[in-house]
Amino acid sequence: MSSDLGRVNFSKSNSEVFNPPVFEAFEGAGPRAPTTRSISVLGVDMLVTDNNNKHNTSRYENTNLIVRRNKEFFIIISFDQPFNEQQDNVQLEFMIGSSPNENRGTYIIVFIGKGRRNGRWKGRVIAMQGNDVTVGITPDAGCIIGRFSTFVTVITNVGKQRTPKNPDTDFYVLFNPWDPADVVYIPRDSDRQEYVMNDVGVIYNGEFNNQYRRSWNYGQFEEGILDACLFILDSGKVPLLYRGNAIELVRQGSALMNSQDDDGVLVGNWSDDYSIGTAPTAWTGSPEILLKYAKDNGLPVCFAQCWVYAGVLNTFLRCLGMPSRVITNFSSAHDNSGNLKTDITLNEDGTINRSLTRDSVWNYHCWNEVYMRRPDLPEKYSGWQVVDSTPQETSDGLYRCGPTSVIAIKEGELSYPFDARFVFAEVNSDVVYYQSDKYGNTKIISVDTTNVGKLIVTKRVNSNAYEDITSTYKYPEGSDMDKKAMQMAERRGVPARDYTKPPETGVEIELQADTISIGENFKLTLNIKNQSSQNCTLDVTITGCVVYYTGITSSIFKLESKTASVDPWKATKVMFDVTASEYMPYRVDQSNLFFVAYGRIQETGRALTTTRVVALRPPELTIKVTGTPRVGKDFVVTVSFRNTFNFILKNVQLRLESPGLISTRKKTYDQIAPGGTVQYTNTITPWSSGKKVLIACLDCATVRQVTSQLEIIVQ
Amino acid sequence: MSSDLGRVNFSKSNSEVFNPPVFEAFEGAGPRAPTTRSISVLGVDMLVTDNNNKHNTSRYENTNLIVRRNKEFFIIISFDQPFNEQQDNVQLEFMIGSSPNENRGTYIIVFIGKGRRNGRWKGRVIAMQGNDVTVGITPDAGCIIGRFSTFVTVITNVGKQRTPKNPDTDFYVLFNPWDPADVVYIPRDSDRQEYVMNDVGVIYNGEFNNQYRRSWNYGQFEEGILDACLFILDSGKVPLLYRGNAIELVRQGSALMNSQDDDGVLVGNWSDDYSIGTAPTAWTGSPEILLKYAKDNGLPVCFAQCWVYAGVLNTFLRCLGMPSRVITNFSSAHDNSGNLKTDITLNEDGTINRSLTRDSVWNYHCWNEVYMRRPDLPEKYSGWQVVDSTPQETSDGLYRCGPTSVIAIKEGELSYPFDARFVFAEVNSDVVYYQSDKYGNTKIISVDTTNVGKLIVTKRVNSNAYEDITSTYKYPEGSDMDKKAMQMAERRGVPARDYTKPPETGVEIELQADTISIGENFKLTLNIKNQSSQNCTLDVTITGCVVYYTGITSSIFKLESKTASVDPWKATKVMFDVTASEYMPYRVDQSNLFFVAYGRIQETGRALTTTRVVALRPPELTIKVTGTPRVGKDFVVTVSFRNTFNFILKNVQLRLESPGLISTRKKTYDQIAPGGTVQYTNTITPWSSGKKVLIACLDCATVRQVTSQLEIIVQ
């Protein structure tokens, strides 16, 4: 007996396939000719073009049949003589994986002819014409997603005669958002066109006050992508048995996009050193990444940050047929201790104490939402579900997050799986500023309850503008419903935020800055409002540091103190000059500057603090088209860039891609001198008409996030 | 910057400790003498005996202080001069792990004297006598469980003066089931005495009709066990931050008892070949296993089956202070596909088709329950929670199961974490018998809705009899509440059991056997009841196989057919003789025989089936005491066994242990001839009085589960 008694090793690969015998004799039948009627199969036509059109799968660059669950598809079986429904015993067998089993849904039998009985999939004879029989087959609504093999088997009294294995008759079964019986059903067609069929999207970044965007090629229909998505599941050893379960696929998808635990698709890197791979900022879409992962046989691809994870997960989900979208949460809390507070501790001089500050507020964080029913939960929690593949925290032992119901987050109903608590903290944490003195005493100096989860957005349906979906996650701050949701969260085990807020100082401070480009000087304004009847003399220190989009601060480049005097009930402004020469040498990645203002009121000894992120606008990249794009005719695309900096850009990588038009094209420049211009000229021959998007990105170690996109119509 | 930007590596070990500096100068203070008052600490007395008595921890064989959460303990600090609360600034520092941090609860500061402020733990000066100060300290009710270091620190204007690290002042903090503020609070003292303080228990096994029991030494107070339990958490890299969270500790405990995924404590083996380790049936308690695991620095111990996992997990839980008990579920379904059916497929001749039968019904299965509040769930789901460390199925990617609320299982409310669906199936599945013909056609021949979860038991409080707790898991079969619970389960995503039951045959069959000992011949009776108005001629085939307690069948040893004729409205019996010579050569492990009766009614062609497990009674082992056991005086224990079989027993291992009396003693016999007797004589010198249990077990490859226990009173 094997050592796994009491346990079962399920088949975990779609690419390992079973090859059933072409003839299976019945026991005791002996080597004699059948005495019952025996017809032979000459051929099977999967009617790929017709079926794919009807199943909304014709855009996949794939020569095989691709169908959706619970929708009938048709095939024609050609026999050597006319088929007789009353006399002939014929069955269609569909198999997936290396050990097909009827109970596990990996071996499907559809009977036509006299042996007919009910199975998971429905089958019926539609028409008979000469020796050809048209059969309609309907996979069940919970069927496994993946690539099946097709066999036609004739049963006689001596045994089973099967058609040999033929890859041309293999077909894929996908989720069906068009069908109310499928858990991923989404009612509006405009939603399906955006969330399932749109292969290009917009991902928002920057920070609350300076929002930027970049286009992303999801490319779910591109050649090899569907196989790459199934390969990810094989590589992650996801049992075939679970591959019809949308919840399981979403949860596994969230784990398998990151390389932690399971050698998933992408290696995260927030170090500013990407020399052994591609910088997260340099990618323009998912196909390049997915194809590399599949080609390298599951070697994780270097490197990703949150929007790359979200972009690739979105491709995976849409490719398998699940409605999904990429979300950006501006000011996203990363609450390490799950206490719904983001703790930021300052030293006595107002600078950040990095050893005591382990939580952080990300300027923005991207995740995904999937639209689906949750049969495992009470009905009202169906709908959009959060899923996040960026490796932030382990969820129940592995790096993954979700699916968790957006409605449950809004209501503070955090008991249900998966990871509701973590997502709730990302959009609801308070930021608490502490000050620590040399005796080890720590006191709260201010609490900001409004900063986190300030704005949650996604690309609008059929538009590149953003849709503000903050209200799907939260009731208005301070409303009765908001209080109710917080109380519910506390009843579900979230610790009450029972810290004592510091007494009001009667003085308010706020930092302001204009939107400016990298390399510009600018002014930082501290607005001081004295709302007390006392004079206020404020000693204020500004600390300026560069900051990753994850809120983790790096080098301090500025430390300046001023004193301001404000009469009772008056306001004033204190200006600080920030020059490019101060911050340029220290910039990392996405050029975000972080300022902390720490003030101490001389009259009362009270402290107050405020912060401001300034996300510098990256330089411009231009895409131009020469000639009118027509199917089968060449046209020219030029991507141009001018180095407006006073330093040389080295090892510059330029990427251009367009889903349905060209796959990623790359050009490298050893250096671009100050004031120098580069022009990357491309000739493209379209093979299909319609709206296309050209996406370009320029990237080098000193300047990142230089992106551009251009919509064109191919005639 | 490190590569884990945006993520934090938490301290995951209690054994790696931080050694803080003895003197920490304040910046700018320079090398000068303090100008403020400065007293010195001469010594710290942890008052171990007094505190341990009050904290119900005096039974731990450990020289250090052991306290429970949210209960005050007292220490005496001796200074070089009288302490002045108004002038002296003294703090107690308690640290755990290698990077103590106040926010994470791994660094606790309790101020006494003038710097006093509120922290997580409360501290107060109780008394001052000469230079001695008695301080009362109360860890918070959510505090981390583990071993803390103690430091007393005097603060002056130039810096902090700390007592050096001293293992004698280390102390352990445990859960507190006596305190209503702790999540593991259990109100009745009799429950606490059984579920926390009892270090010996009874585990039930056998099968529904033939129940047996064995004693188990939990030994949670034995020397080295507490450290071994903390070592398991270190070895499993459980972040210290989570070690105050009972839910997390229970879930981690369930994962860490098995070696799958994480090199946990025990290697599962259901193969009948245990030659490279100890047979699961040979163990008599947990301490031997836990001490071996700790001594071998985390090398998994060979071998375990379910009761060993449950026994060791029980020790782990009780040792850390969580009320827990071992449960036995007779007829426990192991439903691989989560469809609430256990599918058993027979061949045309009535024998089991092993390739189509992957589910199984275990004759019994053991798991644990922990009593605790579930702050993460609605209040009513607090109370007993199922936790199971036997590696049956992965739960969300890892081998573990629970905690899941017993009340939620009963109500069919399966949405809540963790693994409610799996446990629900273990106690509620239907057993569906299929028959498969050579054409691949499968039909249902009978459905048994009452077999699974027939009886769920645990040791009664303060008694060795069992308590039937079936009604805490299920409403009575067929009651309205039962139907309601099933409907709720379906609303929570459990597939409806919508298979078509076969039509009534009008004939009932049932197998019967008496309880007999291994090596005896016996009669198997098939009762046939004809409840129709037709004559019934029944062709019946009996298949007899040996079966593991996991329900997995091994060799077939008997296949016999008979035909019986039953008049309308009459009953009859058909007898089958089963001889020892038939089954003895094939027995495995626990000597369970499994019989399938498959009948075919000649008149109607209808099929019917029934099964029966016969668990053979193992031979006897005798424990005798000579002399009256008194503290400090020798007495003699004799364990004797007679080989009543007609074959030689080889490599026989005999174990004797008694918690609080002796640790495991082992004796090996190369062989015991047929009719031969062995006597294992032991001299024991008790060091404490009261009730003790002697537990003995004899084990060899051909005869297992030979156990005995004897209660004695030490005067």
Short mmCIF file of C-alpha atoms in Angstrom, two decimals, chain A residues 1-3 5-10 26 91 101-104 109 111 117 155-157 160 241-242 251 260 270-271 334 336-337 343 354-356 358-359 362 375-378 391-393 396-400 415-418 421 438-442 491-493 548 550 552-554, chain B residues 1-3 5-10 26 91 101-104 109 111 117 155-157 160 241-242 251 260 270-271 334 336-337 343 354-356 358-359 362 375-378 391-393 396-400 415-418 421 438-442 491-493 548 550 552-554:
data_model
loop_
_atom_site.label_atom_id
_atom_site.label_comp_id
_atom_site.label_asym_id
_atom_site.label_seq_id
_atom_site.Cartn_x
_atom_site.Cartn_y
_atom_site.Cartn_z
CA MET A 1 0.00 0.00 0.00
CA SER A 2 1.25 3.50 -0.73
CA SER A 3 2.16 5.91 2.02
CA LEU A 5 -3.30 6.09 2.61
CA GLY A 6 -6.18 8.18 3.75
CA ARG A 7 -5.13 10.93 1.41
CA VAL A 8 -5.35 11.24 -2.32
CA ASN A 9 -2.92 12.81 -4.71
CA PHE A 10 -5.01 14.72 -7.17
CA PHE A 26 -14.28 -6.22 -22.65
CA GLN A 91 -20.07 8.22 -26.69
CA ASN A 101 -11.99 10.46 -13.31
CA GLU A 102 -15.72 10.95 -13.75
CA ASN A 103 -16.30 11.79 -10.08
CA ARG A 104 -13.69 14.56 -10.22
CA ILE A 109 -18.81 11.13 -21.04
CA PHE A 111 -23.65 9.60 -24.76
CA ARG A 117 -27.95 8.72 -19.99
CA ILE A 155 -19.19 0.63 -28.11
CA THR A 156 -19.92 -2.88 -29.32
CA ASN A 157 -20.36 -6.13 -27.47
CA LYS A 160 -14.70 0.15 -27.08
CA LEU A 241 -10.54 19.33 -9.36
CA TYR A 242 -10.50 22.94 -8.06
CA ARG A 251 -7.19 32.92 -4.49
CA GLN A 260 7.10 34.10 -2.83
CA TRP A 270 11.48 47.80 -4.21
CA SER A 271 15.23 48.33 -3.91
CA HIS A 334 0.03 49.02 5.31
CA ASN A 336 1.63 45.59 10.09
CA SER A 337 0.01 44.92 13.42
CA ASP A 343 2.10 54.43 13.59
CA ARG A 354 12.97 54.80 11.32
CA SER A 355 13.61 52.08 13.87
CA LEU A 356 10.28 52.72 15.60
CA ARG A 358 7.46 50.01 10.72
CA ASP A 359 4.02 50.73 9.30
CA TRP A 362 1.81 53.90 0.39
CA PRO A 375 -21.90 30.86 -3.00
CA ASP A 376 -19.89 30.28 0.18
CA LEU A 377 -21.23 33.47 1.80
CA PRO A 378 -24.61 35.05 2.45
CA PRO A 391 3.36 40.26 -1.62
CA GLN A 392 2.70 42.55 1.33
CA GLU A 393 1.65 40.26 4.14
CA ASP A 396 -2.90 32.39 6.45
CA GLY A 397 0.70 31.43 5.81
CA LEU A 398 1.17 32.32 2.15
CA TYR A 399 1.62 35.54 0.20
CA ARG A 400 -1.83 36.18 -1.19
CA SER A 415 -15.56 37.61 9.69
CA TYR A 416 -15.85 36.13 6.24
CA PRO A 417 -12.98 34.79 4.16
CA PHE A 418 -10.54 35.93 2.87
CA ARG A 421 -9.32 42.68 7.93
CA LYS A 438 15.40 59.77 24.90
CA TYR A 439 13.93 58.14 28.01
CA GLY A 440 11.92 55.83 25.79
CA ASN A 441 8.73 57.77 26.47
CA THR A 442 6.42 57.94 23.47
CA ARG A 491 -17.50 43.45 17.02
CA ARG A 492 -15.63 41.34 14.48
CA GLY A 493 -12.39 41.58 16.41
CA TYR A 548 9.32 55.18 -2.39
CA THR A 550 5.47 52.41 -0.57
CA ILE A 552 9.26 54.08 2.98
CA THR A 553 11.57 57.07 3.28
CA SER A 554 15.12 57.07 2.03
CA MET B 1 17.75 49.90 1.30
CA SER B 2 16.84 46.31 1.94
CA SER B 3 14.79 44.29 -0.50
CA LEU B 5 10.76 47.46 1.53
CA GLY B 6 7.11 47.66 2.21
CA ARG B 7 7.30 44.44 4.17
CA VAL B 8 8.65 43.72 7.60
CA ASN B 9 10.45 40.67 8.82
CA PHE B 10 9.01 39.99 12.20
CA PHE B 26 21.90 59.66 26.57
CA GLN B 91 11.39 50.94 35.05
CA ASN B 101 9.54 46.49 20.05
CA GLU B 102 6.93 48.22 22.17
CA ASN B 103 4.38 48.46 19.34
CA ARG B 104 4.58 44.71 18.74
CA ILE B 109 8.01 48.75 29.98
CA PHE B 111 7.30 52.21 35.19
CA ARG B 117 2.77 56.18 32.79
CA ILE B 155 17.08 56.23 34.69
CA THR B 156 19.17 59.29 35.52
CA ASN B 157 19.91 62.42 33.56
CA LYS B 160 19.91 54.17 31.70
CA LEU B 241 3.57 39.18 17.35
CA TYR B 242 0.87 36.51 16.76
CA ARG B 251 -4.31 27.15 13.71
CA GLN B 260 3.90 18.16 6.01
CA TRP B 270 -0.54 4.48 7.39
CA SER B 271 1.55 1.91 5.54
CA HIS B 334 -13.25 11.69 4.37
CA ASN B 336 -12.35 14.25 -1.10
CA SER B 337 -14.57 16.21 -3.39
CA ASP B 343 -18.77 7.49 -3.00
CA ARG B 354 -10.61 0.51 -5.87
CA SER B 355 -9.74 2.72 -8.80
CA LEU B 356 -13.13 4.42 -8.74
CA ARG B 358 -11.29 7.44 -3.59
CA ASP B 359 -13.39 8.64 -0.68
CA TRP B 362 -12.69 6.01 8.68
CA PRO B 375 -13.70 37.62 18.70
CA ASP B 376 -13.45 37.42 14.90
CA LEU B 377 -16.94 35.90 14.57
CA PRO B 378 -20.45 36.72 15.77
CA PRO B 391 -2.78 15.62 7.60
CA GLN B 392 -5.92 14.63 5.67
CA GLU B 393 -6.53 17.53 3.31
CA ASP B 396 -6.07 26.81 2.05
CA GLY B 397 -2.79 25.35 0.83
CA LEU B 398 -1.33 23.81 3.99
CA TYR B 399 -2.03 20.68 6.01
CA ARG B 400 -4.10 21.96 8.90
CA SER B 415 -19.08 30.52 5.73
CA TYR B 416 -16.87 31.34 8.66
CA PRO B 417 -13.20 30.42 8.99
CA PHE B 418 -11.67 27.86 9.23
CA ARG B 421 -17.07 22.59 5.27
CA LYS B 438 -17.99 -2.74 -18.18
CA TYR B 439 -19.41 -0.08 -20.48
CA GLY B 440 -18.40 2.58 -17.97
CA ASN B 441 -21.99 2.99 -16.81
CA THR B 442 -22.33 3.72 -13.13
CA ARG B 491 -27.13 28.17 1.10
CA ARG B 492 -23.48 28.36 2.16
CA GLY B 493 -22.28 26.61 -0.94
CA TYR B 548 -7.14 0.17 7.93
CA THR B 550 -8.94 4.91 7.64
CA ILE B 552 -8.95 1.94 3.06
CA THR B 553 -9.26 -1.73 2.22
CA SER B 554 -6.30 -3.99 1.73
#
